[in-house]
mmCIF file of C-alpha atoms in Angstrom:
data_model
loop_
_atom_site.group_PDB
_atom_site.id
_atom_site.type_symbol
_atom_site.label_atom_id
_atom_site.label_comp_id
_atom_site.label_asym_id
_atom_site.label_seq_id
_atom_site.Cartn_x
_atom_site.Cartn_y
_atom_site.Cartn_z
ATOM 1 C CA UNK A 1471 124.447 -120.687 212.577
ATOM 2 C CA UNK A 1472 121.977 -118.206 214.148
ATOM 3 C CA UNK A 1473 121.521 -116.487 217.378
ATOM 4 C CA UNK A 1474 118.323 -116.149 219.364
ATOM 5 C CA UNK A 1475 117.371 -112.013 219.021
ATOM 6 C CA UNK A 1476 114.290 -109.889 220.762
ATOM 7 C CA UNK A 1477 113.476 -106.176 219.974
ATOM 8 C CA UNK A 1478 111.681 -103.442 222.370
ATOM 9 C CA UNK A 1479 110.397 -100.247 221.788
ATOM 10 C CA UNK A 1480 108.173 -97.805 222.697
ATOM 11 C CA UNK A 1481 105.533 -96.034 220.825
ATOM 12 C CA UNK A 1482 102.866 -93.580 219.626
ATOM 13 C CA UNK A 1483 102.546 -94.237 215.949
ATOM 14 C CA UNK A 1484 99.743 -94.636 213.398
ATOM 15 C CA UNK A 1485 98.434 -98.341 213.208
ATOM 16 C CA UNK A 1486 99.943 -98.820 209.191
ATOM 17 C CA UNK A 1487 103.053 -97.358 210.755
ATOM 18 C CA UNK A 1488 102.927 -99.740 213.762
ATOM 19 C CA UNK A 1489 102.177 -102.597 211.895
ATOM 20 C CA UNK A 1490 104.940 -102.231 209.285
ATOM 21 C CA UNK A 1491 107.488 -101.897 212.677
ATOM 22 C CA UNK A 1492 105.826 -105.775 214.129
ATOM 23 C CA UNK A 1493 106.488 -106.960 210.922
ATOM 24 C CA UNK A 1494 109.214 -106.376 209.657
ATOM 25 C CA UNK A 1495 110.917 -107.585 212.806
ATOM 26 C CA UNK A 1496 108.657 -110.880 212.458
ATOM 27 C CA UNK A 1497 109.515 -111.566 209.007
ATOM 28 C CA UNK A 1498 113.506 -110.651 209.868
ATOM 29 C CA UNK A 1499 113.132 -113.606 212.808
ATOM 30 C CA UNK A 1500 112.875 -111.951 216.234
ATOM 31 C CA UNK A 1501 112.514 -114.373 218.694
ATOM 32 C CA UNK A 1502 110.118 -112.071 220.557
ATOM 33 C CA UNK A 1503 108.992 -107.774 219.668
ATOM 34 C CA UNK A 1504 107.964 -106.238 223.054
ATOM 35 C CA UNK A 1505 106.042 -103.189 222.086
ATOM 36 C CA UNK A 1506 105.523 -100.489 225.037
ATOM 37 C CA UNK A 1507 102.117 -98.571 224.074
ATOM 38 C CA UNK A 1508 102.620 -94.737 225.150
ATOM 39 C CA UNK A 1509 99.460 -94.485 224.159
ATOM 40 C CA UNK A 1510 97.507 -97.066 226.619
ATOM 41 C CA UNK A 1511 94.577 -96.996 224.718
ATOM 42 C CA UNK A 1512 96.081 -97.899 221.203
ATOM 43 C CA UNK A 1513 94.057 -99.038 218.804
ATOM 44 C CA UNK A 1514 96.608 -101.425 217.646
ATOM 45 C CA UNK A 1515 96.756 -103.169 221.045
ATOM 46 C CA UNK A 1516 93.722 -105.120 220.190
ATOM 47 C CA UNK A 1517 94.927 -106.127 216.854
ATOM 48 C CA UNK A 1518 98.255 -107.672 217.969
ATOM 49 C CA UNK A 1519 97.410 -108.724 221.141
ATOM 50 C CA UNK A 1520 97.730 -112.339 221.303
ATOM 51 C CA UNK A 1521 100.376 -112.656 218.529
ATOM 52 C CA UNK A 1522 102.598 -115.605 219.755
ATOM 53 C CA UNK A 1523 105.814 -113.450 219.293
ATOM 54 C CA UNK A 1524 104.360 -110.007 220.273
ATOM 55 C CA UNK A 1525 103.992 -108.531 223.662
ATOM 56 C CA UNK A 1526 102.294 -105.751 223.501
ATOM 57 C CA UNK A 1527 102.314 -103.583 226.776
ATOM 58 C CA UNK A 1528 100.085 -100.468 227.420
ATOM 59 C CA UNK A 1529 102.051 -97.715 229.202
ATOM 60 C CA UNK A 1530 99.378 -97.016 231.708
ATOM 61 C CA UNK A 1531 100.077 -94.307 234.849
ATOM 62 C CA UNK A 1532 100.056 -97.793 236.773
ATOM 63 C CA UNK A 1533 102.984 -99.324 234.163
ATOM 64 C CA UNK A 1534 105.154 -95.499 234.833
ATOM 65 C CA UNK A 1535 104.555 -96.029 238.624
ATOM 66 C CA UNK A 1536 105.853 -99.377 238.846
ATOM 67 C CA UNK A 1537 108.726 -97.413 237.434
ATOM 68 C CA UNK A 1538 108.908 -94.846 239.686
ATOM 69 C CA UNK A 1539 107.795 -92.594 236.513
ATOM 70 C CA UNK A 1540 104.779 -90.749 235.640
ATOM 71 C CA UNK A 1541 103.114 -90.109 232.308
ATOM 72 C CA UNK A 1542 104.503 -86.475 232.058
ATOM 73 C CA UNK A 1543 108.006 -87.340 232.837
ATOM 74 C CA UNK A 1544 110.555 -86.395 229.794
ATOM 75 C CA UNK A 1545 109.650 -89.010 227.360
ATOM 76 C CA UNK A 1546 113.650 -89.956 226.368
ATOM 77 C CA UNK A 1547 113.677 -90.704 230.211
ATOM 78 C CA UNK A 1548 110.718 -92.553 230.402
ATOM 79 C CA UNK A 1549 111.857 -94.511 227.269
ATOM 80 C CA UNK A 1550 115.119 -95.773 228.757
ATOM 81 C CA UNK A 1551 113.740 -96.538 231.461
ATOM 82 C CA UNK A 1552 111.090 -98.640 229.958
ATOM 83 C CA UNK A 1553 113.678 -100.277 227.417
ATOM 84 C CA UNK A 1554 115.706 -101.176 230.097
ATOM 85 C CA UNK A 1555 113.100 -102.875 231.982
ATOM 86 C CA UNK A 1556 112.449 -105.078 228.716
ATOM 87 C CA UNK A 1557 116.046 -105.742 228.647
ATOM 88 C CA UNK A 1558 116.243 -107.139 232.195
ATOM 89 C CA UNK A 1559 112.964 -109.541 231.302
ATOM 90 C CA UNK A 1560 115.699 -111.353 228.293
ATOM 91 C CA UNK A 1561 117.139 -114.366 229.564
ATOM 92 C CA UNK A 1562 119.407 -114.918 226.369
ATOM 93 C CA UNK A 1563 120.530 -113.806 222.743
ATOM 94 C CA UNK A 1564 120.617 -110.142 221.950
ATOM 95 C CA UNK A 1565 117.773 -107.242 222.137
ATOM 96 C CA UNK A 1566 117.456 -104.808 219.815
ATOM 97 C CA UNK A 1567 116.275 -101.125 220.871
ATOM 98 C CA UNK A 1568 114.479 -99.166 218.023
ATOM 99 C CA UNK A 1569 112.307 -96.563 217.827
ATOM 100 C CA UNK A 1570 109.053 -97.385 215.000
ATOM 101 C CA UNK A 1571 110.879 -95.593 212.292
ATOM 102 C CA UNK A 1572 113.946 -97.758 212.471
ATOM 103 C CA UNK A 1573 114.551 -100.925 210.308
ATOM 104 C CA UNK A 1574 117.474 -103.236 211.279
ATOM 105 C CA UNK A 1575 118.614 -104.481 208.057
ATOM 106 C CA UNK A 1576 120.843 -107.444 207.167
ATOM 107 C CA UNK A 1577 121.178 -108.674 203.942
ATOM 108 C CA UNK A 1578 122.722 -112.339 203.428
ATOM 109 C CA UNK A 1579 122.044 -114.886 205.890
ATOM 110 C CA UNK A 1580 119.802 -112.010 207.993
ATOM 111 C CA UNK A 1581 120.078 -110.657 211.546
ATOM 112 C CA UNK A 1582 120.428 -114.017 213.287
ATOM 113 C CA UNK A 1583 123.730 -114.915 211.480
ATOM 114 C CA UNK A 1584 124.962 -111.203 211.754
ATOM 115 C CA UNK A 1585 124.640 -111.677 215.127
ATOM 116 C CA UNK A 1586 126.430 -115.004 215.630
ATOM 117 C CA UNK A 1587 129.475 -113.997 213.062
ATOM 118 C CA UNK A 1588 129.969 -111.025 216.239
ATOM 119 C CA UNK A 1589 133.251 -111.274 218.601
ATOM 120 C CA UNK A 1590 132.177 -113.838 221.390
ATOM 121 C CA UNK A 1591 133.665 -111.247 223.600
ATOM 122 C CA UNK A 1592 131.118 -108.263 221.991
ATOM 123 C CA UNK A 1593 128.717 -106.910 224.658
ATOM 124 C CA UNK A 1594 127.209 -104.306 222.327
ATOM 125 C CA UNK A 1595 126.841 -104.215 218.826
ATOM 126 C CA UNK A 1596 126.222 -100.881 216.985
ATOM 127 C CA UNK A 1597 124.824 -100.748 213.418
ATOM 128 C CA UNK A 1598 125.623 -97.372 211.511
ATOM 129 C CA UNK A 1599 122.352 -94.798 210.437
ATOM 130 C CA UNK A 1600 121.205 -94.823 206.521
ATOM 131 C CA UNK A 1601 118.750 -92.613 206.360
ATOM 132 C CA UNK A 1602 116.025 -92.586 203.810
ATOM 133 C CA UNK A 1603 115.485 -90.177 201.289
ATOM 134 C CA UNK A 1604 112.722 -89.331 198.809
ATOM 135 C CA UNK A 1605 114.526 -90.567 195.299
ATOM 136 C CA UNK A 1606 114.072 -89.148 191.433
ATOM 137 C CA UNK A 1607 111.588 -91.177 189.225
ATOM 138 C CA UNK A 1608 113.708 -93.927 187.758
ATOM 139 C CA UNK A 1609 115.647 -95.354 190.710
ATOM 140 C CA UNK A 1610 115.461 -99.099 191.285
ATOM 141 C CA UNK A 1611 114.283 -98.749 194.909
ATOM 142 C CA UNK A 1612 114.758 -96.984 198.056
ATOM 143 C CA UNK A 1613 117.589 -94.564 198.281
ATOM 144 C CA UNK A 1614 119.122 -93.802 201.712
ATOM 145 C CA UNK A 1615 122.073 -91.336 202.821
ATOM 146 C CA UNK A 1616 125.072 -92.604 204.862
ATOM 147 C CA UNK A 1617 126.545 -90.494 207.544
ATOM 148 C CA UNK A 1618 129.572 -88.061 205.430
ATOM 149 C CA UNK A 1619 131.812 -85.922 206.830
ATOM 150 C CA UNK A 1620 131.147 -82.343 206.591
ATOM 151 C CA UNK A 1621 133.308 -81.406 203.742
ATOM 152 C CA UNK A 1622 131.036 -84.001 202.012
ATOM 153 C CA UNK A 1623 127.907 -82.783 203.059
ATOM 154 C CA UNK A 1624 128.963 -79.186 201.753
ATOM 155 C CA UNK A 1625 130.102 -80.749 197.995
ATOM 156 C CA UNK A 1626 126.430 -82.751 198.605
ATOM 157 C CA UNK A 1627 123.777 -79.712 199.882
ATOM 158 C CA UNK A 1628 125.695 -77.122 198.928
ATOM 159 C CA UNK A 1629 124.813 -73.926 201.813
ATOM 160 C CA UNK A 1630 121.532 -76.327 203.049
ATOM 161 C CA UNK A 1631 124.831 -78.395 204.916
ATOM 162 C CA UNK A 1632 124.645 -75.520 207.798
ATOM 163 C CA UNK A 1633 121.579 -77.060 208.404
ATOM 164 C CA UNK A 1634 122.291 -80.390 209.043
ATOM 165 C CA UNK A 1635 124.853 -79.106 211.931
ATOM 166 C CA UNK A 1636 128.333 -80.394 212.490
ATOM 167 C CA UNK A 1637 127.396 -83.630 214.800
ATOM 168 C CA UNK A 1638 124.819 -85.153 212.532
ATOM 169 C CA UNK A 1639 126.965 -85.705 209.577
ATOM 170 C CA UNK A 1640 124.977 -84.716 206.518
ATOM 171 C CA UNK A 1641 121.721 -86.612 208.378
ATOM 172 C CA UNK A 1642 118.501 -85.181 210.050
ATOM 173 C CA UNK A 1643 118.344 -87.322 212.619
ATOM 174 C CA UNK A 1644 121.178 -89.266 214.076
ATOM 175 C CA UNK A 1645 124.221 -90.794 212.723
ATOM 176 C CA UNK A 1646 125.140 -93.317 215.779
ATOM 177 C CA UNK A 1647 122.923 -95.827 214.986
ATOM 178 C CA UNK A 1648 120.658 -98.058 217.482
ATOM 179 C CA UNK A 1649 122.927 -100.971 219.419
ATOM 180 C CA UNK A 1650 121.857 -105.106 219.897
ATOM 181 C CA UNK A 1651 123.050 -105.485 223.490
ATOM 182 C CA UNK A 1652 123.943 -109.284 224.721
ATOM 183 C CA UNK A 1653 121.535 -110.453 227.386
ATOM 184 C CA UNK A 1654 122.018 -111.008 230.959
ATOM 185 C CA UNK A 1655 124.689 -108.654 231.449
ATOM 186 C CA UNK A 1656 124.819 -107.016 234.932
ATOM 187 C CA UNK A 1657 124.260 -103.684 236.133
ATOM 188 C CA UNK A 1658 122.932 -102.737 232.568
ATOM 189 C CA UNK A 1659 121.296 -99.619 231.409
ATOM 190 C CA UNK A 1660 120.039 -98.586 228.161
ATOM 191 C CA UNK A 1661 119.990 -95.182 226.365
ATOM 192 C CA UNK A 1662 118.949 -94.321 223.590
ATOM 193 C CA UNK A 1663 121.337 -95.166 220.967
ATOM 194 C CA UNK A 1664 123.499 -97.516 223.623
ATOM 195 C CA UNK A 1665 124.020 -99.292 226.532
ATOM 196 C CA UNK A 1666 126.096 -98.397 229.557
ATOM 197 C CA UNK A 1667 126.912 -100.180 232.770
ATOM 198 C CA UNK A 1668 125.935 -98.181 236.129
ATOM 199 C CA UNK A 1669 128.657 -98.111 237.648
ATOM 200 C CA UNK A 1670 130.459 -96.454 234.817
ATOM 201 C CA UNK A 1671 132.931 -99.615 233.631
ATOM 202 C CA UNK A 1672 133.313 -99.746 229.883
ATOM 203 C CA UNK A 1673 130.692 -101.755 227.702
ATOM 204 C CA UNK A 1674 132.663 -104.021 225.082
ATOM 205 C CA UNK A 1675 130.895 -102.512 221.935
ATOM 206 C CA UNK A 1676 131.799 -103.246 218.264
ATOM 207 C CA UNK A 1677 130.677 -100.554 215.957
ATOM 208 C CA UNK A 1678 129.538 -101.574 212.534
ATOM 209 C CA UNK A 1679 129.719 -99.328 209.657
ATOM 210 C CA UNK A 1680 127.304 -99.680 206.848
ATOM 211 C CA UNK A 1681 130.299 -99.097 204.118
ATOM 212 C CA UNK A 1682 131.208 -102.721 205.599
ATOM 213 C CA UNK A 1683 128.097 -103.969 203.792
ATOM 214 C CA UNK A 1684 126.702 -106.556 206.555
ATOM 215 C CA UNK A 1685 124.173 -104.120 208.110
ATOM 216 C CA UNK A 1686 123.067 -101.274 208.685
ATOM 217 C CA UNK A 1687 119.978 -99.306 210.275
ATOM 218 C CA UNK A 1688 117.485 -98.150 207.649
ATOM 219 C CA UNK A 1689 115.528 -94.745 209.350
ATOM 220 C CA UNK A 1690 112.488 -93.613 207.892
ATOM 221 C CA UNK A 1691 112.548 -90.158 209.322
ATOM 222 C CA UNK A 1692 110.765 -87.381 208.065
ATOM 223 C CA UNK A 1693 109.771 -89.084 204.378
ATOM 224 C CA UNK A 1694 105.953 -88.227 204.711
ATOM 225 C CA UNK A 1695 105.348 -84.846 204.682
ATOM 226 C CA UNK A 1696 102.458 -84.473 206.406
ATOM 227 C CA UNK A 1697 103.753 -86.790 209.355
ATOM 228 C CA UNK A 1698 106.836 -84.220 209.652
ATOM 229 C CA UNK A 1699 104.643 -81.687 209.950
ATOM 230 C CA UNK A 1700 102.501 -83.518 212.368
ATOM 231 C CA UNK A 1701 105.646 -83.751 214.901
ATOM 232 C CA UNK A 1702 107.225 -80.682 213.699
ATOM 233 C CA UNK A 1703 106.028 -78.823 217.408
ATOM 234 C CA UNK A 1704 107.399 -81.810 219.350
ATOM 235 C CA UNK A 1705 110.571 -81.820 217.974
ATOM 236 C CA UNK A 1706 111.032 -78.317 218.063
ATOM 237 C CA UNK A 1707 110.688 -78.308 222.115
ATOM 238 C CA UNK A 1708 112.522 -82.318 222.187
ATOM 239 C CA UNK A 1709 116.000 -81.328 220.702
ATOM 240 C CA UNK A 1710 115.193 -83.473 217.179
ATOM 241 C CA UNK A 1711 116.738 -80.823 215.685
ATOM 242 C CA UNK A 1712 119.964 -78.924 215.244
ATOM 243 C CA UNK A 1713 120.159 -75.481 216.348
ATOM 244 C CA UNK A 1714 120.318 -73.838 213.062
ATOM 245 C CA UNK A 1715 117.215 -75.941 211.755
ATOM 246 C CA UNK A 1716 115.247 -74.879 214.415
ATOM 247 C CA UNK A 1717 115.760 -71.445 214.428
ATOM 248 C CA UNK A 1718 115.034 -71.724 210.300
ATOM 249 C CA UNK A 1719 111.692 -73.326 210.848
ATOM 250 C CA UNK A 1720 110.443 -71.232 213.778
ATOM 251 C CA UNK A 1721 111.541 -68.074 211.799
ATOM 252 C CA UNK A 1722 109.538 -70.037 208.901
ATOM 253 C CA UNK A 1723 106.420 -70.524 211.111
ATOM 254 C CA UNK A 1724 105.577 -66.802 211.779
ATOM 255 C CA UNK A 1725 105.795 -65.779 207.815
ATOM 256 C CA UNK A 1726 102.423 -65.226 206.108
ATOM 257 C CA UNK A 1727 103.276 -68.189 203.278
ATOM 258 C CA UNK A 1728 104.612 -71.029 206.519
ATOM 259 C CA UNK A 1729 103.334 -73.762 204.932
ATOM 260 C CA UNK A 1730 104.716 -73.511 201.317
ATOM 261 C CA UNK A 1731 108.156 -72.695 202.796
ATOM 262 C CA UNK A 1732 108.029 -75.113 205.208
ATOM 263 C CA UNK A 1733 107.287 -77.999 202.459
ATOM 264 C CA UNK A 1734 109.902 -76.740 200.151
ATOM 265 C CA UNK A 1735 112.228 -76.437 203.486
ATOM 266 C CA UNK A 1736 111.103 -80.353 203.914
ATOM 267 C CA UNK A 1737 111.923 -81.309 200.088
ATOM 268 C CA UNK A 1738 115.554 -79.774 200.392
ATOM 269 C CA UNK A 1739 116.089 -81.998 203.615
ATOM 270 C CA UNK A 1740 114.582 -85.000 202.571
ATOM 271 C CA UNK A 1741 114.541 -85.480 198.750
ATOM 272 C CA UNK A 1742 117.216 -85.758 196.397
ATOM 273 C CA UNK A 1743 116.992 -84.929 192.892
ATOM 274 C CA UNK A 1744 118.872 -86.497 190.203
ATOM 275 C CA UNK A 1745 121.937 -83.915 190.347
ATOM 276 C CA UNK A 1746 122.063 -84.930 194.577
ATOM 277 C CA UNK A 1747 121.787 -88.305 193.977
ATOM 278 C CA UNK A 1748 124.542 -88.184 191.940
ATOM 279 C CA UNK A 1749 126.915 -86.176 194.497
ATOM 280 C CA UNK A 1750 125.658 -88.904 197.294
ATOM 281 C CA UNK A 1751 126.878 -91.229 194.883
ATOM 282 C CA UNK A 1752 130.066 -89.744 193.915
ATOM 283 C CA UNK A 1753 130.847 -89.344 198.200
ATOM 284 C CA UNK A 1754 130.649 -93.137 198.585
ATOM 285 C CA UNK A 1755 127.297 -91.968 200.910
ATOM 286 C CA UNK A 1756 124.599 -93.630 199.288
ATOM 287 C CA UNK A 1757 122.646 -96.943 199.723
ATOM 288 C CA UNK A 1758 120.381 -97.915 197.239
ATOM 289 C CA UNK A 1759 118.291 -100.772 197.708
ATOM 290 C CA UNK A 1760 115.502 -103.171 196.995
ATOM 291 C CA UNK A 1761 113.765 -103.676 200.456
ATOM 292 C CA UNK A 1762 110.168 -103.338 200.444
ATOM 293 C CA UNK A 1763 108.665 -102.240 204.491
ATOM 294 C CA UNK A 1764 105.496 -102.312 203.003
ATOM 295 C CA UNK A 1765 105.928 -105.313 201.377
ATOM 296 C CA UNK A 1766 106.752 -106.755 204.191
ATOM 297 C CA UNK A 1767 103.901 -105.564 205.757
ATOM 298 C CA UNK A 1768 100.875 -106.897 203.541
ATOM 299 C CA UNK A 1769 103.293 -110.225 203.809
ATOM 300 C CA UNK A 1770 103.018 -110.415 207.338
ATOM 301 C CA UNK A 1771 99.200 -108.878 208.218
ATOM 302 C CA UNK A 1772 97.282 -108.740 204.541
ATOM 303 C CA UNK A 1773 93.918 -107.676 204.646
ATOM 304 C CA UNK A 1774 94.717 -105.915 208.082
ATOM 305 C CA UNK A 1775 97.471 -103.712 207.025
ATOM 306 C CA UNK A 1776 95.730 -103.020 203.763
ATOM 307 C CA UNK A 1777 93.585 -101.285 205.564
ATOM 308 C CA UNK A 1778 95.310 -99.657 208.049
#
């Protein structure tokens, strides 16, 4: 038994980037992927327009308005605001809120059957982060971290842990984890890593951890080096990273050798060499998988995303 399930989510990505998010959601059986363009002129408008499951919506100063928004409010506003007017256009099943580097993963029977194994009485349901790392020559497939606790990060990065902060558990980005919220509930809103109802009563959420083996959200944050770097200002201003880190890179920034620090200051983040891997290992904190995004990709768009 399966459930009916629709994703949203707004973004500003490169088109091989935005057309590995459409499909892996396609191939994992979305009913519907409602894709908000911040970007109103994106190129990959064009190309997925017209896709029987894909609504692709630019986020023109016309789109904000009807929002009461403009283009230069805060973006994490402007996102929940925009997810949650996709969530109030779902009649039934579940939606999904992601951001493009985010890849709800269910291995078995897939999301659909995930979903409809879920307490009938579940309002929310909250997959746990594993984040992916860049793994030693040899391993079978992609490696990602699980969220630790900070003992465990220390015995894993050794003094790099200060880092990662004490609310991130041993991750970069976030540990929470992205939420499938049941459709047609009233007096909904959705943030970024949850829903909540307006007038402040309780949301009936079931948190899944990825140690249970039935899910989990696969990130993709921060692999590519020169995409980092390419969003390394906005995050710096946007909160995407912990205190300490940011003070380390903008300290980095100013010295005469930046960019050499700041890649091997990228590799201690987000690679692992064999000695690591072996200490995410020995923490229970590791995921190591088969699954193939770009795979999935060529599967879905061939010739398109090949040359993306």
């Amino acid at each position: 038994m399966t459930v009916p399930w629709h994703v949203g989510a707004i973004l500003n990505e490169t088109l091989a980037d935005t057309l590995r998010f459409a499909a892996w959601y396609l191939e994992a059986g979305a009913e519907a992927v409602t894709l908000l363009f911040d970007n109103p002129q994106d190129p990959a408008i064009a190309i997925l327009d017209g896709h029987p499951r894909l609504t692709c919506v630019p986020c023109t100063p016309e789109f904000w308005a009807d929002l009461g928004l403009t283009p230069e409010t805060r973006f994490t506003k402007r996102q929940n605001v925009a997810l949650t007017w996709v969530y109030r256009r779902q009649a039934d099943g579940w939606l999904l809120n992601v951001d493009a580097d985010e890849f709800m993963w269910a291995p078995g029977e897939g999301i659909g059957a995930f979903l409809a194994a879920q307490p009938a009485e579940a309002e929310a349901i909250r997959v746990e982060t594993a984040e992916i790392v860049a793994a030693p020559d040899g391993a079978a497939g992609p490696v990602y971290r699980l969220p630790m606790e900070r003992d465990a990060a220390r015995r894993v990065y050794g003094d790099s842990a200060a880092l990662f902060g004490p609310r991130r558990k041993g991750l970069i980005g976030h540990p929470q984890g992205k939420s499938f919220i049941r459709c047609g509930l009233k007096d909904v809103v959705l943030r970024q890593h949850w829903a909540q109802r307006q007038r402040g009563a309780e949301m009936a959420e079931t948190f899944v951890p990825v140690r249970v083996g039935t899910a989990a959200l696969l990130h993709h944050i921060g692999l590519d080096y020169d995409i980092w770097r390419a969003k390394l200002d906005w995050r710096l201003v946007s909160s995407g990273f912990t205190v300490p880190l940011t003070e380390r890179i903008r300290a980095l920034l100013v010295e005469p050798d930046a960019e050499s620090r700041l890649q091997a200051l990228h590799s201690d983040l987000h690679a692992v060499d064999p000695e690591r891997l072996d200490r995410l290992r020995a923490e229970g904190a590791c995921l190591e998988s088969r699954v193939d995004v770009d795979g999935v990709a060529a599967r879905v768009f061939g010739a398109t995303f090949a040359t993306a």
